[in-house]
Amino acid sequence: MRSLKRTIFIFTLFALSFQLAFAQRTSKNANSKRKWNFYRHELIVGVGGSNYLGELGGNPGPAANFSPKDVEISMFRPCFSLGYRYNIDDRFAIRPQFFYGRVGGSDALTENEERKYRNLEFTSNIFELAVLGEYHILRANYGRGFYQKSVIGKTGQKFAASAHLGVGFFYFNPKYGSVALQPLGTEGQGVGGTKKYSRLAIAFPVGVSGGYMITRSMQLGLDLTYRFTTTDYLDDASTVYFDKEEIRKANGDLAAEMSDRTDGSRDGWSEPGSPRGNPDRKDSYFSVAITWTYAPFIHIYKKPKRKVRPKF
């Protein structure tokens, strides 16, 4: 909860700073009557790998919050993104984006004794829609075609670098094999009046991007984005074990078996009320992708023609 509040605070601070900087820059441009010339519209396609951090799997020691040590490299799965960038000026841009990724986790891949005994496993598709605010540290440009009024022959810059922060929502559906886990109520959801968790949650993407201009209108780059979320059920594990027989009566044999996949060899480890997850740490997911950026609508300043004075 603290990390979520911190993320919301940072996002709010970023948004206010963005609005103030944009207002100042707009006023300055209006007074000077100058234009920075760039590709105002860009399409961005990304292909790479996605992964998650949560209760399942991880390093042999205690679970750490958002720790790279808990990343299971073998669980990277394909991801894809499609975005549109609207460049406000030479520093700021807005990027609405669709993201699809697949994530998973397995206790069989960790040497942590408690998690390995728990023996849980999941995979999930993720469908995300988000809006990102970008701050460009370096802008790639082609040189001569990018100039301000009365400044011709500007030196080109091949490299681009930016940081981004945003908010969006995503749909997820954790499964064990082909079995959807949310309808089963594996932690007693749906029993005794409790509600099942929503498969729609909020994400707060934050990350960095880099690129290299290969033509006047195309760039190749790399994007790394981490998503903080408002859910702890991305992997269907969050709180404590519920009475297995009560789940069996309410939701059937399959739900009972999915709620407790231990072999029963450790007394008390999976008794009702024993830890099955950690509700104090929300799940998160991230992506590493190669990006292709294309500017289909070129917006370049054209120097006005000189007026020819009539000869007498």
PDB file of C-alpha atoms in Angstrom:
ATOM      1  CA  MET A   1       0.000   0.000   0.000  1.00  0.00           C
ATOM      2  CA  ARG A   2       2.875   2.384   0.798  1.00  0.00           C
ATOM      3  CA  SER A   3       4.473   1.736  -2.583  1.00  0.00           C
ATOM      4  CA  LEU A   4       1.148   2.398  -4.333  1.00  0.00           C
ATOM      5  CA  LYS A   5       0.659   5.698  -2.473  1.00  0.00           C
ATOM      6  CA  ARG A   6       4.239   6.651  -3.324  1.00  0.00           C
ATOM      7  CA  THR A   7       3.622   5.867  -7.000  1.00  0.00           C
ATOM      8  CA  ILE A   8       0.414   7.925  -7.084  1.00  0.00           C
ATOM      9  CA  PHE A   9       2.238  10.842  -5.401  1.00  0.00           C
ATOM     10  CA  ILE A  10       5.100  10.684  -7.920  1.00  0.00           C
ATOM     11  CA  PHE A  11       2.667  10.505 -10.821  1.00  0.00           C
ATOM     12  CA  THR A  12       0.711  13.526  -9.518  1.00  0.00           C
ATOM     13  CA  LEU A  13       3.919  15.490  -9.026  1.00  0.00           C
ATOM     14  CA  PHE A  14       5.048  14.574 -12.533  1.00  0.00           C
ATOM     15  CA  ALA A  15       1.713  15.646 -14.021  1.00  0.00           C
ATOM     16  CA  LEU A  16       1.802  19.026 -12.255  1.00  0.00           C
ATOM     17  CA  SER A  17       5.407  19.604 -13.323  1.00  0.00           C
ATOM     18  CA  PHE A  18       4.498  18.608 -16.867  1.00  0.00           C
ATOM     19  CA  GLN A  19       1.579  21.076 -16.959  1.00  0.00           C
ATOM     20  CA  LEU A  20       3.676  23.926 -15.523  1.00  0.00           C
ATOM     21  CA  ALA A  21       6.576  23.338 -17.896  1.00  0.00           C
ATOM     22  CA  PHE A  22       4.260  23.082 -20.892  1.00  0.00           C
ATOM     23  CA  ALA A  23       2.480  26.304 -19.925  1.00  0.00           C
ATOM     24  CA  GLN A  24       5.777  28.158 -19.582  1.00  0.00           C
ATOM     25  CA  ARG A  25       7.103  26.814 -22.853  1.00  0.00           C
ATOM     26  CA  THR A  26       3.871  27.646 -24.691  1.00  0.00           C
ATOM     27  CA  SER A  27       4.013  31.219 -23.368  1.00  0.00           C
ATOM     28  CA  LYS A  28       7.659  31.563 -24.364  1.00  0.00           C
ATOM     29  CA  ASN A  29       7.006  30.245 -27.867  1.00  0.00           C
ATOM     30  CA  ALA A  30       4.052  32.567 -28.272  1.00  0.00           C
ATOM     31  CA  ASN A  31       6.154  35.589 -27.333  1.00  0.00           C
ATOM     32  CA  SER A  32       9.127  34.699 -29.499  1.00  0.00           C
ATOM     33  CA  LYS A  33       6.920  33.505 -32.401  1.00  0.00           C
ATOM     34  CA  ARG A  34       9.288  30.657 -33.116  1.00  0.00           C
ATOM     35  CA  LYS A  35       8.536  27.069 -33.979  1.00  0.00           C
ATOM     36  CA  TRP A  36      10.504  23.975 -33.107  1.00  0.00           C
ATOM     37  CA  ASN A  37      10.130  21.669 -36.059  1.00  0.00           C
ATOM     38  CA  PHE A  38       9.740  17.950 -35.618  1.00  0.00           C
ATOM     39  CA  TYR A  39       7.684  14.924 -36.500  1.00  0.00           C
ATOM     40  CA  ARG A  40       4.588  15.753 -34.495  1.00  0.00           C
ATOM     41  CA  HIS A  41       2.935  12.363 -35.042  1.00  0.00           C
ATOM     42  CA  GLU A  42       4.706   9.016 -34.623  1.00  0.00           C
ATOM     43  CA  LEU A  43       3.660   5.364 -34.595  1.00  0.00           C
ATOM     44  CA  ILE A  44       5.528   2.997 -32.278  1.00  0.00           C
ATOM     45  CA  VAL A  45       5.550  -0.805 -32.516  1.00  0.00           C
ATOM     46  CA  GLY A  46       7.290  -2.898 -29.872  1.00  0.00           C
ATOM     47  CA  VAL A  47       8.101  -6.624 -29.699  1.00  0.00           C
ATOM     48  CA  GLY A  48       9.898  -8.289 -26.814  1.00  0.00           C
ATOM     49  CA  GLY A  49       9.474 -10.217 -23.574  1.00  0.00           C
ATOM     50  CA  SER A  50       7.348  -9.747 -20.451  1.00  0.00           C
ATOM     51  CA  ASN A  51       7.630 -11.111 -16.915  1.00  0.00           C
ATOM     52  CA  TYR A  52       6.195 -10.556 -13.439  1.00  0.00           C
ATOM     53  CA  LEU A  53       7.087 -10.142  -9.783  1.00  0.00           C
ATOM     54  CA  GLY A  54       4.774 -11.582  -7.158  1.00  0.00           C
ATOM     55  CA  GLU A  55       4.293 -14.439  -4.701  1.00  0.00           C
ATOM     56  CA  LEU A  56       5.271 -17.358  -6.942  1.00  0.00           C
ATOM     57  CA  GLY A  57       8.821 -18.479  -7.651  1.00  0.00           C
ATOM     58  CA  GLY A  58      11.703 -16.136  -6.867  1.00  0.00           C
ATOM     59  CA  ASN A  59      15.041 -16.379  -5.099  1.00  0.00           C
ATOM     60  CA  PRO A  60      15.838 -18.870  -2.318  1.00  0.00           C
ATOM     61  CA  GLY A  61      15.724 -16.187   0.398  1.00  0.00           C
ATOM     62  CA  PRO A  62      12.814 -14.140   1.734  1.00  0.00           C
ATOM     63  CA  ALA A  63      10.610 -12.505  -0.911  1.00  0.00           C
ATOM     64  CA  ALA A  64      11.737  -8.955  -1.664  1.00  0.00           C
ATOM     65  CA  ASN A  65       9.507  -6.134  -2.844  1.00  0.00           C
ATOM     66  CA  PHE A  66      10.177  -5.319  -6.537  1.00  0.00           C
ATOM     67  CA  SER A  67      13.587  -7.019  -6.367  1.00  0.00           C
ATOM     68  CA  PRO A  68      15.419  -8.117  -9.547  1.00  0.00           C
ATOM     69  CA  LYS A  69      16.547 -11.184  -7.558  1.00  0.00           C
ATOM     70  CA  ASP A  70      12.980 -12.505  -7.694  1.00  0.00           C
ATOM     71  CA  VAL A  71      12.840 -12.415 -11.501  1.00  0.00           C
ATOM     72  CA  GLU A  72      12.760 -15.892 -13.013  1.00  0.00           C
ATOM     73  CA  ILE A  73      14.517 -15.510 -16.381  1.00  0.00           C
ATOM     74  CA  SER A  74      13.022 -18.724 -17.793  1.00  0.00           C
ATOM     75  CA  MET A  75       9.496 -17.300 -17.360  1.00  0.00           C
ATOM     76  CA  PHE A  76       9.908 -14.488 -19.904  1.00  0.00           C
ATOM     77  CA  ARG A  77       7.107 -14.702 -22.470  1.00  0.00           C
ATOM     78  CA  PRO A  78       6.379 -12.751 -25.702  1.00  0.00           C
ATOM     79  CA  CYS A  79       4.832  -9.295 -25.591  1.00  0.00           C
ATOM     80  CA  PHE A  80       3.667  -6.737 -28.154  1.00  0.00           C
ATOM     81  CA  SER A  81       2.809  -3.047 -28.014  1.00  0.00           C
ATOM     82  CA  LEU A  82       1.314  -0.488 -30.372  1.00  0.00           C
ATOM     83  CA  GLY A  83       1.457   3.207 -29.507  1.00  0.00           C
ATOM     84  CA  TYR A  84       0.913   6.659 -30.919  1.00  0.00           C
ATOM     85  CA  ARG A  85       3.143   9.548 -29.884  1.00  0.00           C
ATOM     86  CA  TYR A  86       1.989  13.144 -30.100  1.00  0.00           C
ATOM     87  CA  ASN A  87       4.975  15.459 -29.694  1.00  0.00           C
ATOM     88  CA  ILE A  88       3.961  18.604 -27.848  1.00  0.00           C
ATOM     89  CA  ASP A  89       7.379  20.215 -28.195  1.00  0.00           C
ATOM     90  CA  ASP A  90      11.053  19.264 -28.202  1.00  0.00           C
ATOM     91  CA  ARG A  91      10.918  17.813 -24.668  1.00  0.00           C
ATOM     92  CA  PHE A  92       7.411  16.589 -23.919  1.00  0.00           C
ATOM     93  CA  ALA A  93       5.124  14.078 -25.624  1.00  0.00           C
ATOM     94  CA  ILE A  94       1.967  12.092 -24.906  1.00  0.00           C
ATOM     95  CA  ARG A  95       1.820   8.406 -25.845  1.00  0.00           C
ATOM     96  CA  PRO A  96      -1.455   6.423 -25.719  1.00  0.00           C
ATOM     97  CA  GLN A  97      -0.528   2.745 -25.967  1.00  0.00           C
ATOM     98  CA  PHE A  98      -1.966  -0.758 -26.220  1.00  0.00           C
ATOM     99  CA  PHE A  99       0.100  -3.549 -24.671  1.00  0.00           C
ATOM    100  CA  TYR A 100      -0.297  -7.309 -24.811  1.00  0.00           C
ATOM    101  CA  GLY A 101       1.913  -9.591 -22.762  1.00  0.00           C
ATOM    102  CA  ARG A 102       1.986 -13.019 -21.210  1.00  0.00           C
ATOM    103  CA  VAL A 103       3.350 -13.662 -17.722  1.00  0.00           C
ATOM    104  CA  GLY A 104       3.715 -16.647 -15.462  1.00  0.00           C
ATOM    105  CA  GLY A 105       5.248 -18.012 -12.290  1.00  0.00           C
ATOM    106  CA  SER A 106       5.949 -21.388 -10.720  1.00  0.00           C
ATOM    107  CA  ASP A 107       6.972 -22.455  -7.236  1.00  0.00           C
ATOM    108  CA  ALA A 108       8.709 -25.457  -8.816  1.00  0.00           C
ATOM    109  CA  LEU A 109      11.424 -23.056 -10.070  1.00  0.00           C
ATOM    110  CA  THR A 110      12.494 -21.720  -6.654  1.00  0.00           C
ATOM    111  CA  GLU A 111      14.690 -23.212  -3.944  1.00  0.00           C
ATOM    112  CA  ASN A 112      12.753 -21.379  -1.232  1.00  0.00           C
ATOM    113  CA  GLU A 113      11.447 -24.204   0.968  1.00  0.00           C
ATOM    114  CA  GLU A 114       8.039 -22.733   1.836  1.00  0.00           C
ATOM    115  CA  ARG A 115       7.200 -21.677  -1.723  1.00  0.00           C
ATOM    116  CA  LYS A 116       8.418 -24.922  -3.228  1.00  0.00           C
ATOM    117  CA  TYR A 117       6.186 -26.875  -0.828  1.00  0.00           C
ATOM    118  CA  ARG A 118       3.240 -24.599  -1.690  1.00  0.00           C
ATOM    119  CA  ASN A 119       3.578 -25.823  -5.300  1.00  0.00           C
ATOM    120  CA  LEU A 120       1.464 -23.151  -7.003  1.00  0.00           C
ATOM    121  CA  GLU A 121       1.732 -22.234 -10.676  1.00  0.00           C
ATOM    122  CA  PHE A 122       0.013 -19.820 -13.068  1.00  0.00           C
ATOM    123  CA  THR A 123       0.099 -18.139 -16.465  1.00  0.00           C
ATOM    124  CA  SER A 124      -1.924 -15.132 -17.604  1.00  0.00           C
ATOM    125  CA  ASN A 125      -2.463 -13.012 -20.675  1.00  0.00           C
ATOM    126  CA  ILE A 126      -2.426  -9.271 -20.022  1.00  0.00           C
ATOM    127  CA  PHE A 127      -4.284  -6.694 -22.113  1.00  0.00           C
ATOM    128  CA  GLU A 128      -3.370  -3.130 -21.176  1.00  0.00           C
ATOM    129  CA  LEU A 129      -4.474   0.331 -22.314  1.00  0.00           C
ATOM    130  CA  ALA A 130      -2.450   3.230 -20.930  1.00  0.00           C
ATOM    131  CA  VAL A 131      -1.545   6.866 -21.498  1.00  0.00           C
ATOM    132  CA  LEU A 132       2.096   7.806 -20.941  1.00  0.00           C
ATOM    133  CA  GLY A 133       3.717  11.193 -20.475  1.00  0.00           C
ATOM    134  CA  GLU A 134       7.229  11.320 -21.940  1.00  0.00           C
ATOM    135  CA  TYR A 135      10.187  13.556 -21.179  1.00  0.00           C
ATOM    136  CA  HIS A 136      12.820  13.488 -23.943  1.00  0.00           C
ATOM    137  CA  ILE A 137      16.390  13.905 -22.745  1.00  0.00           C
ATOM    138  CA  LEU A 138      17.792  13.528 -26.271  1.00  0.00           C
ATOM    139  CA  ARG A 139      15.883  14.041 -29.503  1.00  0.00           C
ATOM    140  CA  ALA A 140      16.973  12.259 -32.651  1.00  0.00           C
ATOM    141  CA  ASN A 141      16.806  14.508 -35.699  1.00  0.00           C
ATOM    142  CA  TYR A 142      18.060  14.395 -39.225  1.00  0.00           C
ATOM    143  CA  GLY A 143      19.907  17.664 -39.205  1.00  0.00           C
ATOM    144  CA  ARG A 144      19.240  20.119 -41.997  1.00  0.00           C
ATOM    145  CA  GLY A 145      15.511  19.398 -42.241  1.00  0.00           C
ATOM    146  CA  PHE A 146      15.033  20.284 -38.599  1.00  0.00           C
ATOM    147  CA  TYR A 147      15.641  23.981 -38.058  1.00  0.00           C
ATOM    148  CA  GLN A 148      14.149  27.045 -36.553  1.00  0.00           C
ATOM    149  CA  LYS A 149      13.482  30.209 -38.442  1.00  0.00           C
ATOM    150  CA  SER A 150      16.681  31.773 -39.773  1.00  0.00           C
ATOM    151  CA  VAL A 151      18.796  28.828 -38.495  1.00  0.00           C
ATOM    152  CA  ILE A 152      19.726  26.599 -41.415  1.00  0.00           C
ATOM    153  CA  GLY A 153      22.036  23.596 -41.459  1.00  0.00           C
ATOM    154  CA  LYS A 154      21.493  22.418 -37.886  1.00  0.00           C
ATOM    155  CA  THR A 155      23.722  19.498 -36.882  1.00  0.00           C
ATOM    156  CA  GLY A 156      21.930  16.149 -36.817  1.00  0.00           C
ATOM    157  CA  GLN A 157      21.500  13.951 -33.737  1.00  0.00           C
ATOM    158  CA  LYS A 158      21.161  10.201 -34.355  1.00  0.00           C
ATOM    159  CA  PHE A 159      20.412   9.075 -30.795  1.00  0.00           C
ATOM    160  CA  ALA A 160      17.253   9.501 -28.720  1.00  0.00           C
ATOM    161  CA  ALA A 161      16.619   8.939 -25.006  1.00  0.00           C
ATOM    162  CA  SER A 162      13.516   9.515 -22.891  1.00  0.00           C
ATOM    163  CA  ALA A 163      11.779   8.641 -19.634  1.00  0.00           C
ATOM    164  CA  HIS A 164       8.055   7.972 -19.295  1.00  0.00           C
ATOM    165  CA  LEU A 165       5.404   7.680 -16.627  1.00  0.00           C
ATOM    166  CA  GLY A 166       1.694   6.981 -17.001  1.00  0.00           C
ATOM    167  CA  VAL A 167      -1.494   5.327 -15.886  1.00  0.00           C
ATOM    168  CA  GLY A 168      -3.780   2.750 -17.442  1.00  0.00           C
ATOM    169  CA  PHE A 169      -5.911  -0.277 -16.807  1.00  0.00           C
ATOM    170  CA  PHE A 170      -5.403  -3.921 -17.710  1.00  0.00           C
ATOM    171  CA  TYR A 171      -7.275  -7.217 -17.869  1.00  0.00           C
ATOM    172  CA  PHE A 172      -5.715 -10.439 -16.585  1.00  0.00           C
ATOM    173  CA  ASN A 173      -6.938 -14.013 -16.106  1.00  0.00           C
ATOM    174  CA  PRO A 174      -4.624 -16.346 -14.135  1.00  0.00           C
ATOM    175  CA  LYS A 175      -4.774 -19.993 -15.176  1.00  0.00           C
ATOM    176  CA  TYR A 176      -3.275 -23.310 -14.145  1.00  0.00           C
ATOM    177  CA  GLY A 177      -2.848 -25.017 -17.489  1.00  0.00           C
ATOM    178  CA  SER A 178      -6.176 -24.379 -19.194  1.00  0.00           C
ATOM    179  CA  VAL A 179      -8.100 -23.949 -15.908  1.00  0.00           C
ATOM    180  CA  ALA A 180      -9.123 -20.374 -15.057  1.00  0.00           C
ATOM    181  CA  LEU A 181      -8.459 -19.875 -11.329  1.00  0.00           C
ATOM    182  CA  GLN A 182     -10.511 -16.774 -10.486  1.00  0.00           C
ATOM    183  CA  PRO A 183     -13.941 -18.490 -10.837  1.00  0.00           C
ATOM    184  CA  LEU A 184     -12.790 -21.264  -8.445  1.00  0.00           C
ATOM    185  CA  GLY A 185     -12.319 -18.960  -5.425  1.00  0.00           C
ATOM    186  CA  THR A 186      -9.084 -20.649  -4.339  1.00  0.00           C
ATOM    187  CA  GLU A 187      -8.765 -18.505  -1.196  1.00  0.00           C
ATOM    188  CA  GLY A 188     -12.393 -18.810  -0.196  1.00  0.00           C
ATOM    189  CA  GLN A 189     -13.755 -16.036  -2.414  1.00  0.00           C
ATOM    190  CA  GLY A 190     -17.453 -16.575  -2.997  1.00  0.00           C
ATOM    191  CA  VAL A 191     -17.818 -18.561   0.240  1.00  0.00           C
ATOM    192  CA  GLY A 192     -19.646 -16.947   3.159  1.00  0.00           C
ATOM    193  CA  GLY A 193     -20.542 -13.790   1.283  1.00  0.00           C
ATOM    194  CA  THR A 194     -17.017 -12.793   0.242  1.00  0.00           C
ATOM    195  CA  LYS A 195     -16.546 -11.445  -3.300  1.00  0.00           C
ATOM    196  CA  LYS A 196     -14.230 -12.776  -5.969  1.00  0.00           C
ATOM    197  CA  TYR A 197     -11.466 -10.441  -7.023  1.00  0.00           C
ATOM    198  CA  SER A 198     -11.776  -8.389 -10.188  1.00  0.00           C
ATOM    199  CA  ARG A 199      -9.759  -9.350 -13.244  1.00  0.00           C
ATOM    200  CA  LEU A 200      -9.578  -5.672 -14.200  1.00  0.00           C
ATOM    201  CA  ALA A 201      -6.995  -3.520 -12.381  1.00  0.00           C
ATOM    202  CA  ILE A 202      -5.036  -0.274 -12.653  1.00  0.00           C
ATOM    203  CA  ALA A 203      -1.400  -0.130 -13.762  1.00  0.00           C
ATOM    204  CA  PHE A 204       1.163   2.643 -13.311  1.00  0.00           C
ATOM    205  CA  PRO A 205       3.818   2.212 -16.021  1.00  0.00           C
ATOM    206  CA  VAL A 206       7.224   3.830 -15.522  1.00  0.00           C
ATOM    207  CA  GLY A 207      10.299   3.337 -17.668  1.00  0.00           C
ATOM    208  CA  VAL A 208      12.950   4.523 -20.085  1.00  0.00           C
ATOM    209  CA  SER A 209      13.412   4.327 -23.852  1.00  0.00           C
ATOM    210  CA  GLY A 210      16.293   4.780 -26.241  1.00  0.00           C
ATOM    211  CA  GLY A 211      16.540   4.908 -30.025  1.00  0.00           C
ATOM    212  CA  TYR A 212      18.731   5.363 -33.069  1.00  0.00           C
ATOM    213  CA  MET A 213      17.556   7.157 -36.211  1.00  0.00           C
ATOM    214  CA  ILE A 214      18.107   5.045 -39.336  1.00  0.00           C
ATOM    215  CA  THR A 215      16.203   7.229 -41.840  1.00  0.00           C
ATOM    216  CA  ARG A 216      14.522  10.602 -41.752  1.00  0.00           C
ATOM    217  CA  SER A 217      11.268   9.052 -40.536  1.00  0.00           C
ATOM    218  CA  MET A 218      12.306   5.778 -38.822  1.00  0.00           C
ATOM    219  CA  GLN A 219      14.017   4.812 -35.579  1.00  0.00           C
ATOM    220  CA  LEU A 220      15.003   1.522 -33.948  1.00  0.00           C
ATOM    221  CA  GLY A 221      15.128   1.463 -30.176  1.00  0.00           C
ATOM    222  CA  LEU A 222      14.775  -0.299 -26.860  1.00  0.00           C
ATOM    223  CA  ASP A 223      12.026   0.193 -24.274  1.00  0.00           C
ATOM    224  CA  LEU A 224      12.038  -0.943 -20.644  1.00  0.00           C
ATOM    225  CA  THR A 225       8.761  -0.435 -18.753  1.00  0.00           C
ATOM    226  CA  TYR A 226       7.808  -1.565 -15.257  1.00  0.00           C
ATOM    227  CA  ARG A 227       4.173  -1.599 -14.108  1.00  0.00           C
ATOM    228  CA  PHE A 228       3.096  -1.133 -10.518  1.00  0.00           C
ATOM    229  CA  THR A 229      -0.468  -2.419 -10.078  1.00  0.00           C
ATOM    230  CA  THR A 230      -3.421  -2.216  -7.702  1.00  0.00           C
ATOM    231  CA  THR A 231      -3.955  -5.986  -7.534  1.00  0.00           C
ATOM    232  CA  ASP A 232      -2.287  -8.807  -5.617  1.00  0.00           C
ATOM    233  CA  TYR A 233      -4.120 -11.511  -7.564  1.00  0.00           C
ATOM    234  CA  LEU A 234      -2.194 -11.475 -10.811  1.00  0.00           C
ATOM    235  CA  ASP A 235      -0.949 -14.929  -9.750  1.00  0.00           C
ATOM    236  CA  ASP A 236      -4.154 -15.916  -7.847  1.00  0.00           C
ATOM    237  CA  ALA A 237      -2.252 -15.940  -4.521  1.00  0.00           C
ATOM    238  CA  SER A 238      -2.572 -13.193  -1.939  1.00  0.00           C
ATOM    239  CA  THR A 239      -3.758 -14.006   1.590  1.00  0.00           C
ATOM    240  CA  VAL A 240      -4.183 -17.281   3.535  1.00  0.00           C
ATOM    241  CA  TYR A 241      -5.356 -20.844   3.031  1.00  0.00           C
ATOM    242  CA  PHE A 242      -9.100 -21.308   3.401  1.00  0.00           C
ATOM    243  CA  ASP A 243     -10.833 -24.447   4.644  1.00  0.00           C
ATOM    244  CA  LYS A 244     -10.394 -26.854   1.749  1.00  0.00           C
ATOM    245  CA  GLU A 245     -13.588 -28.793   2.477  1.00  0.00           C
ATOM    246  CA  GLU A 246     -15.663 -25.609   2.616  1.00  0.00           C
ATOM    247  CA  ILE A 247     -14.309 -24.678  -0.815  1.00  0.00           C
ATOM    248  CA  ARG A 248     -15.150 -28.178  -2.050  1.00  0.00           C
ATOM    249  CA  LYS A 249     -18.755 -27.851  -0.865  1.00  0.00           C
ATOM    250  CA  ALA A 250     -19.195 -24.386  -2.400  1.00  0.00           C
ATOM    251  CA  ASN A 251     -17.179 -24.591  -5.619  1.00  0.00           C
ATOM    252  CA  GLY A 252     -16.430 -28.258  -6.295  1.00  0.00           C
ATOM    253  CA  ASP A 253     -13.519 -30.694  -6.247  1.00  0.00           C
ATOM    254  CA  LEU A 254     -11.387 -28.841  -8.797  1.00  0.00           C
ATOM    255  CA  ALA A 255     -11.548 -25.629  -6.765  1.00  0.00           C
ATOM    256  CA  ALA A 256     -10.509 -27.530  -3.617  1.00  0.00           C
ATOM    257  CA  GLU A 257      -7.514 -29.093  -5.340  1.00  0.00           C
ATOM    258  CA  MET A 258      -6.376 -25.791  -6.837  1.00  0.00           C
ATOM    259  CA  SER A 259      -6.670 -24.052  -3.448  1.00  0.00           C
ATOM    260  CA  ASP A 260      -4.131 -26.392  -1.836  1.00  0.00           C
ATOM    261  CA  ARG A 261      -1.607 -28.145  -4.071  1.00  0.00           C
ATOM    262  CA  THR A 262       0.713 -29.238  -1.250  1.00  0.00           C
ATOM    263  CA  ASP A 263       1.413 -32.916  -0.573  1.00  0.00           C
ATOM    264  CA  GLY A 264       0.387 -32.604   3.084  1.00  0.00           C
ATOM    265  CA  SER A 265       3.784 -33.692   4.416  1.00  0.00           C
ATOM    266  CA  ARG A 266       4.288 -30.539   6.530  1.00  0.00           C
ATOM    267  CA  ASP A 267       1.909 -30.275   9.459  1.00  0.00           C
ATOM    268  CA  GLY A 268       0.246 -26.860   9.760  1.00  0.00           C
ATOM    269  CA  TRP A 269       1.867 -25.340   6.660  1.00  0.00           C
ATOM    270  CA  SER A 270      -1.381 -25.310   4.671  1.00  0.00           C
ATOM    271  CA  GLU A 271      -3.933 -25.322   7.464  1.00  0.00           C
ATOM    272  CA  PRO A 272      -6.773 -22.729   7.262  1.00  0.00           C
ATOM    273  CA  GLY A 273      -5.316 -19.335   8.179  1.00  0.00           C
ATOM    274  CA  SER A 274      -1.727 -20.236   7.229  1.00  0.00           C
ATOM    275  CA  PRO A 275      -0.007 -17.854   4.783  1.00  0.00           C
ATOM    276  CA  ARG A 276      -0.649 -18.619   1.121  1.00  0.00           C
ATOM    277  CA  GLY A 277       0.529 -15.204  -0.127  1.00  0.00           C
ATOM    278  CA  ASN A 278       1.456 -11.750   1.116  1.00  0.00           C
ATOM    279  CA  PRO A 279      -1.325  -9.139   0.815  1.00  0.00           C
ATOM    280  CA  ASP A 280       1.087  -6.336   1.806  1.00  0.00           C
ATOM    281  CA  ARG A 281       2.902  -6.589  -1.540  1.00  0.00           C
ATOM    282  CA  LYS A 282       1.036  -5.943  -4.775  1.00  0.00           C
ATOM    283  CA  ASP A 283       1.980  -7.883  -7.890  1.00  0.00           C
ATOM    284  CA  SER A 284       3.717  -6.155 -10.781  1.00  0.00           C
ATOM    285  CA  TYR A 285       4.827  -6.922 -14.327  1.00  0.00           C
ATOM    286  CA  PHE A 286       7.324  -5.480 -16.771  1.00  0.00           C
ATOM    287  CA  SER A 287       8.492  -5.666 -20.367  1.00  0.00           C
ATOM    288  CA  VAL A 288      11.696  -5.339 -22.368  1.00  0.00           C
ATOM    289  CA  ALA A 289      11.041  -4.645 -26.048  1.00  0.00           C
ATOM    290  CA  ILE A 290      12.718  -3.657 -29.290  1.00  0.00           C
ATOM    291  CA  THR A 291      10.782  -0.743 -30.797  1.00  0.00           C
ATOM    292  CA  TRP A 292      10.272   0.548 -34.298  1.00  0.00           C
ATOM    293  CA  THR A 293       9.184   4.182 -34.580  1.00  0.00           C
ATOM    294  CA  TYR A 294       7.785   5.644 -37.781  1.00  0.00           C
ATOM    295  CA  ALA A 295       6.736   9.218 -38.511  1.00  0.00           C
ATOM    296  CA  PRO A 296       4.082   9.018 -41.245  1.00  0.00           C
ATOM    297  CA  PHE A 297       3.114  12.683 -41.093  1.00  0.00           C
ATOM    298  CA  ILE A 298       6.158  14.895 -41.518  1.00  0.00           C
ATOM    299  CA  HIS A 299       5.897  18.372 -40.028  1.00  0.00           C
ATOM    300  CA  ILE A 300       8.869  20.484 -41.085  1.00  0.00           C
ATOM    301  CA  TYR A 301       9.109  24.237 -41.004  1.00  0.00           C
ATOM    302  CA  LYS A 302       9.294  25.792 -44.437  1.00  0.00           C
ATOM    303  CA  LYS A 303      11.189  28.991 -44.819  1.00  0.00           C
ATOM    304  CA  PRO A 304       8.885  31.677 -46.257  1.00  0.00           C
ATOM    305  CA  LYS A 305       9.622  32.852 -49.752  1.00  0.00           C
ATOM    306  CA  ARG A 306      11.297  36.209 -50.065  1.00  0.00           C
ATOM    307  CA  LYS A 307       9.134  38.904 -51.512  1.00  0.00           C
ATOM    308  CA  VAL A 308      10.496  40.242 -54.784  1.00  0.00           C
ATOM    309  CA  ARG A 309      10.333  43.983 -54.974  1.00  0.00           C
ATOM    310  CA  PRO A 310       9.154  45.319 -58.292  1.00  0.00           C
ATOM    311  CA  LYS A 311      11.764  47.000 -60.454  1.00  0.00           C
ATOM    312  CA  PHE A 312      11.102  50.502 -61.673  1.00  0.00           C
TER     313      PHE A 312
END
